[in-house]
C-alpha positions as a Python dict, from the first residue, in 0.01 Angstrom:
ca = {
    (1, 'M'): (0, 0, 0),
    (2, 'T'): (-197, -227, -221),
    (3, 'L'): (-424, -100, -491),
    (4, 'T'): (-764, -243, -552),
    (5, 'I'): (-861, -374, -889),
    (6, 'K'): (-1099, -82, -924),
    (7, 'T'): (-811, 166, -875),
    (8, 'K'): (-585, -26, -1113),
    (9, 'L'): (-855, -21, -1380),
    (10, 'R'): (-900, 354, -1331),
    (11, 'F'): (-525, 413, -1376),
    (12, 'A'): (-522, 189, -1684),
    (13, 'F'): (-820, 376, -1829),
    (14, 'L'): (-657, 716, -1754),
    (15, 'G'): (-330, 595, -1910),
    (16, 'M'): (-513, 484, -2224),
    (17, 'A'): (-705, 812, -2240),
    (18, 'G'): (-373, 1002, -2200),
    (19, 'L'): (-219, 800, -2485),
    (20, 'F'): (-520, 869, -2708),
    (21, 'I'): (-494, 1241, -2634),
    (22, 'A'): (-118, 1241, -2701),
    (23, 'F'): (-160, 1052, -3029),
    (24, 'G'): (-445, 1285, -3128),
    (25, 'L'): (-231, 1593, -3065),
    (26, 'L'): (59, 1438, -3257),
    (27, 'A'): (-173, 1354, -3548),
    (28, 'L'): (-310, 1710, -3552),
    (29, 'N'): (44, 1850, -3556),
    (30, 'R'): (150, 1623, -3842),
    (31, 'M'): (-165, 1706, -4042),
    (32, 'D'): (-91, 2078, -3995),
    (33, 'V'): (263, 2026, -4131),
    (34, 'L'): (126, 1823, -4421),
    (35, 'N'): (-134, 2091, -4493),
    (36, 'S'): (128, 2368, -4498),
    (37, 'K'): (353, 2165, -4732),
    (38, 'S'): (68, 2082, -4969),
    (39, 'T'): (-38, 2448, -4969),
    (40, 'E'): (319, 2546, -5060),
    (41, 'I'): (315, 2294, -5344),
    (42, 'Q'): (-23, 2420, -5466),
    (43, 'D'): (51, 2792, -5435),
    (44, 'N'): (417, 2802, -5534),
    (45, 'W'): (568, 2494, -5693),
    (46, 'M'): (286, 2386, -5926),
    (47, 'P'): (238, 2736, -6074),
    (48, 'S'): (618, 2762, -6110),
    (49, 'I'): (628, 2434, -6300),
    (50, 'V'): (345, 2546, -6528),
    (51, 'V'): (501, 2887, -6597),
    (52, 'T'): (859, 2766, -6653),
    (53, 'T'): (733, 2495, -6886),
    (54, 'A'): (527, 2754, -7077),
    (55, 'I'): (833, 2982, -7104),
    (56, 'S'): (1033, 2687, -7235),
    (57, 'K'): (768, 2611, -7496),
    (58, 'R'): (738, 2974, -7610),
    (59, 'T'): (1114, 3018, -7641),
    (60, 'G'): (1128, 2700, -7847),
    (61, 'D'): (851, 2833, -8068),
    (62, 'Y'): (1043, 3161, -8103),
    (63, 'R'): (1355, 2973, -8213),
    (64, 'L'): (1150, 2772, -8462),
    (65, 'A'): (1008, 3095, -8611),
    (66, 'E'): (1360, 3239, -8623),
    (67, 'M'): (1496, 2939, -8811),
    (68, 'S'): (1194, 2936, -9043),
    (69, 'H'): (1270, 3301, -9118),
    (70, 'V'): (1632, 3213, -9196),
    (71, 'L'): (1524, 2931, -9427),
    (72, 'S'): (1265, 3144, -9605),
    (73, 'T'): (1337, 3350, -9913),
    (74, 'D'): (989, 3501, -9945),
    (75, 'S'): (946, 3846, -9792),
    (76, 'A'): (581, 3784, -9700),
    (77, 'E'): (673, 3465, -9515),
    (78, 'M'): (951, 3649, -9334),
    (79, 'D'): (699, 3914, -9227),
    (80, 'R'): (470, 3643, -9091),
    (81, 'F'): (752, 3480, -8895),
    (82, 'E'): (856, 3818, -8752),
    (83, 'K'): (499, 3883, -8636),
    (84, 'D'): (495, 3541, -8471),
    (85, 'Q'): (819, 3626, -8295),
    (86, 'E'): (684, 3960, -8173),
    (87, 'R'): (375, 3786, -8034),
    (88, 'L'): (589, 3520, -7865),
    (89, 'V'): (820, 3780, -7708),
    (90, 'K'): (515, 3953, -7556),
    (91, 'E'): (386, 3620, -7422),
    (92, 'I'): (728, 3540, -7276),
    (93, 'V'): (743, 3882, -7107),
    (94, 'D'): (403, 3815, -6947),
    (95, 'L'): (507, 3467, -6835),
    (96, 'R'): (836, 3594, -6693),
    (97, 'T'): (650, 3861, -6496),
    (98, 'K'): (429, 3588, -6347),
    (99, 'Y'): (727, 3368, -6271),
    (100, 'E'): (929, 3640, -6101),
    (101, 'Q'): (655, 3662, -5836),
    (102, 'L'): (681, 3287, -5773),
    (103, 'I'): (1057, 3265, -5715),
    (104, 'S'): (1102, 3133, -5363),
    (105, 'S'): (1468, 3052, -5304),
    (106, 'P'): (1806, 3220, -5356),
    (107, 'E'): (1918, 2929, -5576),
    (108, 'E'): (1612, 2969, -5797),
    (109, 'R'): (1667, 3347, -5820),
    (110, 'A'): (2034, 3298, -5918),
    (111, 'I'): (1946, 3054, -6196),
    (112, 'Y'): (1669, 3284, -6317),
    (113, 'Q'): (1908, 3580, -6331),
    (114, 'Q'): (2154, 3374, -6538),
    (115, 'F'): (1870, 3272, -6768),
    (116, 'S'): (1753, 3635, -6799),
    (117, 'A'): (2096, 3766, -6893),
    (118, 'K'): (2151, 3496, -7154),
    (119, 'Y'): (1798, 3533, -7289),
    (120, 'E'): (1849, 3908, -7342),
    (121, 'Q'): (2177, 3838, -7523),
    (122, 'Y'): (1996, 3585, -7738),
    (123, 'L'): (1724, 3835, -7832),
    (124, 'E'): (1990, 4084, -7943),
    (125, 'A'): (2165, 3818, -8149),
    (126, 'S'): (1829, 3713, -8292),
    (127, 'K'): (1766, 4068, -8416),
    (128, 'Q'): (2098, 4055, -8601),
    (129, 'T'): (2011, 3713, -8738),
    (130, 'L'): (1678, 3840, -8873),
    (131, 'A'): (1846, 4141, -9033),
    (132, 'L'): (2098, 3911, -9202),
    (133, 'S'): (1818, 3674, -9302),
    (134, 'R'): (1637, 3962, -9474),
    (135, 'Q'): (1951, 4004, -9687),
    (136, 'N'): (1971, 3624, -9741),
    (137, 'E'): (2308, 3613, -9564),
    (138, 'N'): (2221, 3301, -9373),
    (139, 'T'): (2573, 3165, -9334),
    (140, 'A'): (2709, 3459, -9132),
    (141, 'P'): (2872, 3381, -8794),
    (142, 'Q'): (2598, 3582, -8618),
    (143, 'V'): (2343, 3318, -8720),
    (144, 'K'): (2550, 3050, -8545),
    (145, 'Q'): (2600, 3276, -8243),
    (146, 'S'): (2224, 3303, -8206),
    (147, 'G'): (2206, 2924, -8190),
    (148, 'S'): (2473, 2888, -7923),
    (149, 'L'): (2312, 3161, -7711),
    (150, 'F'): (1979, 2984, -7748),
    (151, 'E'): (2130, 2659, -7616),
    (152, 'E'): (2290, 2842, -7322),
    (153, 'F'): (1975, 3010, -7196),
    (154, 'R'): (1768, 2696, -7260),
    (155, 'S'): (2010, 2507, -7037),
    (156, 'D'): (1938, 2750, -6752),
    (157, 'L'): (1567, 2734, -6825),
    (158, 'G'): (1589, 2355, -6808),
    (159, 'K'): (1752, 2388, -6465),
    (160, 'L'): (1461, 2606, -6349),
    (161, 'V'): (1205, 2355, -6473),
    (162, 'K'): (1391, 2068, -6305),
    (163, 'L'): (1439, 2263, -5979),
    (164, 'N'): (1066, 2332, -5961),
    (165, 'Q'): (974, 1974, -6050),
    (166, 'D'): (1207, 1834, -5785),
}
């Protein structure tokens, strides 16, 4: 059976139309995947980056106020630094509450739990450091312990920031 040119052209046109439809469906599928990934980035990863970076900044500010307290000998200055620390702790609590809602993977949750435990230990050590600072006993081992605990929890916080950025 031989096909006429008219029939061959019809088959060619139908084949091209089929390819266009297939490519269109493939493009729609890929755009849907891209949309879902960009929505995940917008709704989860970007806010996580912003919040973890803010927590990192506030904890650094807290440490700076703590060390300023230790270096100060004036009671009024110490009071001011303690008020700054109280404000920063409240801000960090608010930021942590926001961040806990954004945690999206078991790895992220595990790192956050490590950070939380070390951060709480640091806050306890910081209270002791401030009490010693009030007595101008700034060379006590507890002051150094506060510093090492700070570095430990900041390491975990750095991992959270990097995980969310990656």
